[in-house]
Coordinates of C-alpha atoms and ligand atoms in Angstrom, one line a residue:
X1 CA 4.1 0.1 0.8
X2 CA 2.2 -3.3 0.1
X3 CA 5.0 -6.2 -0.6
X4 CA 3.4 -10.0 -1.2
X5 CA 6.2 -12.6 -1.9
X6 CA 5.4 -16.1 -2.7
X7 CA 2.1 -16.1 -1.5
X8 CA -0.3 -19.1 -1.9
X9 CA -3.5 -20.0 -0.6
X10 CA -5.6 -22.7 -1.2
X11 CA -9.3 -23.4 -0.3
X12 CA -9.0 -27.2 0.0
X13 CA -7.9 -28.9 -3.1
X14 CA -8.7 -25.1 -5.3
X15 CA -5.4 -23.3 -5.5
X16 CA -6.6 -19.6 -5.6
X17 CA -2.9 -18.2 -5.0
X18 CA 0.0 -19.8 -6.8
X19 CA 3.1 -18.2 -6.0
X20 CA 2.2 -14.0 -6.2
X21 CA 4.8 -11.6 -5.9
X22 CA 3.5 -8.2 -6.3
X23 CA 5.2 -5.0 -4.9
X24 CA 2.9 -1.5 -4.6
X25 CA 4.4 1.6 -4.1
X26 CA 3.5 4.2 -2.0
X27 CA 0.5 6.1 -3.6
X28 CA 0.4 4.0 -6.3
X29 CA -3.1 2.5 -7.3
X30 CA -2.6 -1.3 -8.6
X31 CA -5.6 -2.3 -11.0
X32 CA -5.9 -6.6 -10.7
X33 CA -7.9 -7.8 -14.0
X34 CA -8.0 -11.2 -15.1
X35 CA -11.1 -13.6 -15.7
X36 CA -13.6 -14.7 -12.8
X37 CA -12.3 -17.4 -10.8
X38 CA -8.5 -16.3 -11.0
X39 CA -7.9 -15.2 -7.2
X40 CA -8.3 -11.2 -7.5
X41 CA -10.7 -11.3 -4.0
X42 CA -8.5 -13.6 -2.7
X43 CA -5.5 -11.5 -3.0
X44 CA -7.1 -8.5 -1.9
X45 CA -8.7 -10.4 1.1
X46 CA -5.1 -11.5 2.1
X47 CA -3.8 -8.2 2.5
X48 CA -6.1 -6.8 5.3
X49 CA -6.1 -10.7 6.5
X50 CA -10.0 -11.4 5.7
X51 CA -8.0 -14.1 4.4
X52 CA -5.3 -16.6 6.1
X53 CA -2.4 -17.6 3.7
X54 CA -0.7 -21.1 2.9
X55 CA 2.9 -19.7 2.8
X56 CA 4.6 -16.5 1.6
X57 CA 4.5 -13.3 3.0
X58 CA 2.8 -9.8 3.3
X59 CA 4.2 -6.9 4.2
X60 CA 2.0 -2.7 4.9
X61 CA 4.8 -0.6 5.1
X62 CA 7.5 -2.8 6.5
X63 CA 5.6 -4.7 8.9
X64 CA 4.4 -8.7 8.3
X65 CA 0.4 -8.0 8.3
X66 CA 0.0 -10.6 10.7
X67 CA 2.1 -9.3 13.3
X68 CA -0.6 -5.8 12.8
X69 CA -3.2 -5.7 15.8
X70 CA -6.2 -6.3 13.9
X71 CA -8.1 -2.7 14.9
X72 CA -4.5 -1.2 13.7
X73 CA -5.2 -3.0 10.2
X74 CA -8.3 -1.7 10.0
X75 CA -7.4 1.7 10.7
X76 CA -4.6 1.4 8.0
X77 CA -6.9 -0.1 5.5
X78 CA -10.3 0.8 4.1
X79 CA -11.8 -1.9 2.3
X80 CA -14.7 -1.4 -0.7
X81 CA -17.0 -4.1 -2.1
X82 CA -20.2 -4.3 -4.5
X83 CA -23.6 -4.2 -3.5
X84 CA -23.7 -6.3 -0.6
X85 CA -21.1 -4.0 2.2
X86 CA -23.9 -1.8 3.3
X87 CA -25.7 -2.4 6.8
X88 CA -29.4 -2.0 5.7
X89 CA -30.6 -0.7 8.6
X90 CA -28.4 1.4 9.3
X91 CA -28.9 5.6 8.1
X92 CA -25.7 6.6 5.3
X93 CA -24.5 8.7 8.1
X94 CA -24.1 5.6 10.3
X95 CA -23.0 3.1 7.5
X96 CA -20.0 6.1 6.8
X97 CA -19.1 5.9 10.6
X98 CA -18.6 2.5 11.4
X99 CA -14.7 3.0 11.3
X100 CA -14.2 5.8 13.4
X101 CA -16.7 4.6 15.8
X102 CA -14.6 1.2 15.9
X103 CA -11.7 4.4 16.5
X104 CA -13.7 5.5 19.2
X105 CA -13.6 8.8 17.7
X106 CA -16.0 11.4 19.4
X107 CA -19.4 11.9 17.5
X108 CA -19.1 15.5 17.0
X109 CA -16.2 15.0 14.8
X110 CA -17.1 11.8 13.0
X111 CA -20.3 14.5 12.0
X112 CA -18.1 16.9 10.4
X113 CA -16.0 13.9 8.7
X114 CA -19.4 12.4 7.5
X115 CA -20.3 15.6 5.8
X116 CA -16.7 16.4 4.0
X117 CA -16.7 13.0 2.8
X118 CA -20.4 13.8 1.4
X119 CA -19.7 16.6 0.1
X120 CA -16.1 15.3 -1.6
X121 CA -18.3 12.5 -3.2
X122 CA -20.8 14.7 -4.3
X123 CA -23.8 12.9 -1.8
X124 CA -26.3 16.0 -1.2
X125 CA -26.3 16.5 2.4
X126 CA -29.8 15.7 2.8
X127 CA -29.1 11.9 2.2
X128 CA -27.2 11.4 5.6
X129 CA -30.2 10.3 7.3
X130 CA -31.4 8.1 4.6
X131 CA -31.4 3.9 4.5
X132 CA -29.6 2.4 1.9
X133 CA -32.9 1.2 0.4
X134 CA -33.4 4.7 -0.8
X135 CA -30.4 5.0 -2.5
X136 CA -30.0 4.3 -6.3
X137 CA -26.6 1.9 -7.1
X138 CA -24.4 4.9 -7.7
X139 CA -25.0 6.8 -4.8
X140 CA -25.1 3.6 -2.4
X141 CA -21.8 2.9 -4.1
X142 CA -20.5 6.4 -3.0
X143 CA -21.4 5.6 0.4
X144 CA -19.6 2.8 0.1
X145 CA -16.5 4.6 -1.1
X146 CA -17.0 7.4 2.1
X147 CA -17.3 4.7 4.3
X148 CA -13.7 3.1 3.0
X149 CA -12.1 6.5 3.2
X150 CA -13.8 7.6 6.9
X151 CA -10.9 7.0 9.0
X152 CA -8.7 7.9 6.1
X153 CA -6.7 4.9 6.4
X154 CA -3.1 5.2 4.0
X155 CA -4.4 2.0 1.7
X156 CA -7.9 0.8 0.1
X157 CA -8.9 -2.5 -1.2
X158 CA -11.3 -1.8 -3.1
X159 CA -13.4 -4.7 -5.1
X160 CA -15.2 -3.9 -7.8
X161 CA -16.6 -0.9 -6.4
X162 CA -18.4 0.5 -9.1
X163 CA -19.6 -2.8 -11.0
X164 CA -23.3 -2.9 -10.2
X165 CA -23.9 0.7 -11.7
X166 CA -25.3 2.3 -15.2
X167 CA -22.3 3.5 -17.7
X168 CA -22.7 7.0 -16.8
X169 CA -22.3 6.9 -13.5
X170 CA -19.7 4.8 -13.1
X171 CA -17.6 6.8 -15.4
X172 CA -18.2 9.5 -12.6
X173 CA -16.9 7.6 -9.8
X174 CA -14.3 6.9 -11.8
X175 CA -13.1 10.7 -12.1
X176 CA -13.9 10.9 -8.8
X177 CA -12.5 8.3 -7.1
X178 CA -8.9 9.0 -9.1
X179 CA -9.3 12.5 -7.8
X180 CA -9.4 11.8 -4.4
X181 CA -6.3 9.4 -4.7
X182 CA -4.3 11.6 -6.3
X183 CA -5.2 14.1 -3.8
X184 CA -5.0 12.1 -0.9
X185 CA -2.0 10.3 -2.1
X186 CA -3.6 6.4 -1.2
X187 CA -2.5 3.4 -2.0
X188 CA -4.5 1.1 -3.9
X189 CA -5.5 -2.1 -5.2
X190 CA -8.3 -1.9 -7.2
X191 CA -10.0 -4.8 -8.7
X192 CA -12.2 -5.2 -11.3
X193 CA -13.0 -7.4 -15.1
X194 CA -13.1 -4.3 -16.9
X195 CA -10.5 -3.4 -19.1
X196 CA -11.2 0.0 -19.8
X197 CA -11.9 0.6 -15.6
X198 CA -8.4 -0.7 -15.6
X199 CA -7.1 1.5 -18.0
X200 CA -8.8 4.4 -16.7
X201 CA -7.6 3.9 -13.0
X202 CA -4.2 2.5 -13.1
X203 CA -1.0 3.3 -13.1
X204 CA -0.2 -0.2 -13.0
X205 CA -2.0 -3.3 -14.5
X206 CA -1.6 -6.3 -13.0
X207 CA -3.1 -9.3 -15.1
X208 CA -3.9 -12.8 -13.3
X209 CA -5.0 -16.1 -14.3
X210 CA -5.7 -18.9 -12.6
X211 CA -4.0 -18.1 -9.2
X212 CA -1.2 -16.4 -11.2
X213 CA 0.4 -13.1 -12.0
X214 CA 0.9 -13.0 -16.0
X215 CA 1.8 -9.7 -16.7
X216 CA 2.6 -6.2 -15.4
X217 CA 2.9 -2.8 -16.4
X218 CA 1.6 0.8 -17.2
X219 CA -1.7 1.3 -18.8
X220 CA 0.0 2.4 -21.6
X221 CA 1.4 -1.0 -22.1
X222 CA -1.9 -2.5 -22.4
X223 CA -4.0 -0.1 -24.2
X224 CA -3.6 -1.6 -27.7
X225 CA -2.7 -5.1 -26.6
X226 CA -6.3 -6.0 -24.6
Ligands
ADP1 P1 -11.9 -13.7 -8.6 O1 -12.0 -12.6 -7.6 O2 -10.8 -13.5 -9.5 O3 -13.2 -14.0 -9.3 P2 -11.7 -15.4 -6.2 O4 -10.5 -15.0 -5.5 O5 -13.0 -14.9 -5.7 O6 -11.5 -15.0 -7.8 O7 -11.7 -17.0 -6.3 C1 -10.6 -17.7 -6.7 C2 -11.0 -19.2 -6.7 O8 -11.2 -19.6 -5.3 C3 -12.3 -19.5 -7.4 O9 -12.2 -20.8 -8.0 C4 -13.3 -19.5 -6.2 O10 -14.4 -20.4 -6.5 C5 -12.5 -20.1 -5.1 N1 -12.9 -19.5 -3.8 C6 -13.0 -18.2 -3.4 N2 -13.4 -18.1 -2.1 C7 -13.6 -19.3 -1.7 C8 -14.0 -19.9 -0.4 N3 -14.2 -19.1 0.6 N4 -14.0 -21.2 -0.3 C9 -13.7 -22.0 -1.3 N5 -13.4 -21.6 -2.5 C10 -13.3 -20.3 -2.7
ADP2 P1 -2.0 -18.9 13.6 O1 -3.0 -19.7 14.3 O2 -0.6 -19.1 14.1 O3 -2.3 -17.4 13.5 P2 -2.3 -18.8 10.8 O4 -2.3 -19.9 9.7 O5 -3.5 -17.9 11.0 O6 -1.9 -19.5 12.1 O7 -1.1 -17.9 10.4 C1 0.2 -18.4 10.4 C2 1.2 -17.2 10.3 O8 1.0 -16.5 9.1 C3 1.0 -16.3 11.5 O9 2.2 -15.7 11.8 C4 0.1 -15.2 10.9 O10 0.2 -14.0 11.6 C5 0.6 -15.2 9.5 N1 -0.4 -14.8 8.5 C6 -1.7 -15.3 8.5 N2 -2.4 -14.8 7.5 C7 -1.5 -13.9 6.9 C8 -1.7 -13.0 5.8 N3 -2.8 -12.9 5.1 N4 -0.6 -12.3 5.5 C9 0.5 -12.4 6.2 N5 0.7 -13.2 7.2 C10 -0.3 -14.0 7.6

């Protein structure tokens, strides 16, 4: 589904991307851990082409990503990050239905899609007209996850999604989130510092460091060994 080979990217004289080649199956979720600073966003970013490569090659489902239309990508890609991806001023239902509205998707169905996605991620219905200001972390996190799922594009990039929350919650995105990719059969590259995230999530581990891949394999593989 997701192929990189050889892929490096520099930001002037930084090498974030030294020679990655990483393969993802189809509704596989990929789990990149490794220590701050060792390219995990920047390989992420390169896959829905937030960011340019040096050399290399990436390929969704066959097709060289740069040769996608970019409102195709998008459609084929939801993308998740911390804190910072909501609009403040705009209501959860309108943060969720950004996407489709890029889709031009009429507004009576993007209000039925707004509420299953709720409902799937356990948001009360009653939120859908509330600012992200009046969110806590974890449920402005879901919001975040709803909104990378709203046109229910085949792949998600998601970025530490779940980092700015308390334990408890995040354990409960965590259940969640694996039950809706397992249900929904996504593809997914999922990165985050924590080891135990990893392990919970992944079927595959990917370890990088400094621009590098070191290691790869099941969770199973790593459990003792990190
Ligand atoms: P990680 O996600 O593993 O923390 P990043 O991909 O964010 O790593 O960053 C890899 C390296 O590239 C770091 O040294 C970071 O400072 C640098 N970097 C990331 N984005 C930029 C940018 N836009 N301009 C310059 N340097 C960047
Ligand atoms: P251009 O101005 O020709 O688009 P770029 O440096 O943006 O120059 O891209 C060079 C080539 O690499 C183009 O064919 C582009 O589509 C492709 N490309 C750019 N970024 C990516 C990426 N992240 N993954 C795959 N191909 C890319």
């Amino acid at each position: 589904m997701i192929l990189l080979k050889q892929v490096f990217k520099a930001y002037g004289a930084l090498e974030a991307l030294r020679g990655i080649d990483l393969e993802i199956p189809e509704g596989e979720c990929a789990v990149l851990i490794g220590p701050s600073g060792c390219g995990k966003s920047t390989l992420l970013k390169t896959i829905n082409r937030m960011v340019d490569i040096d050399a290399g090659t990436i390929e969704l489902g066959g097709v060289d990503v740069g040769a996608y239309a970019p409102e195709l990508l998008r459609r084929q890609i939801g993308y998740c990050i911390q804190g910072v991806g909501l609009f403040p001023h705009f209501t959860v239902h309108d943060n969720i239905a950004v996407v489709p509205r890029l889709m031009k998707w009429p507004e009576a169905k993007i209000e039925v899609r707004v509420r299953e996605l709720m409902e799937m991620s356990g948001l009360p219905e009653s939120y859908r007209l509330k600012k992200p200001k009046e969110l806590s972390g974890g449920e402005a996190q879901r919001v975040g996850v709803c909104r990378a799922l709203a046109a229910d594009p085949p792949v998600l990039l998601m970025d530490e999604p779940f980092g700015a929350v308390d334990p408890l919650t995040r354990e409960r995105l965590q259940l969640a989130f694996t039950e809706i990719q397992k249900a929904l059969k996504k593809t997914v590259v999922f990165v985050t510092h924590d080891v135990e995230e990893a392990i919970t999530l992944a079927d595959r581990i990917v370890v990088m460091n400094q621009g590098r891949i070191l290691d790869a394999g099941t969770p199973g593989k790593f459990a003792g060994a990190l």
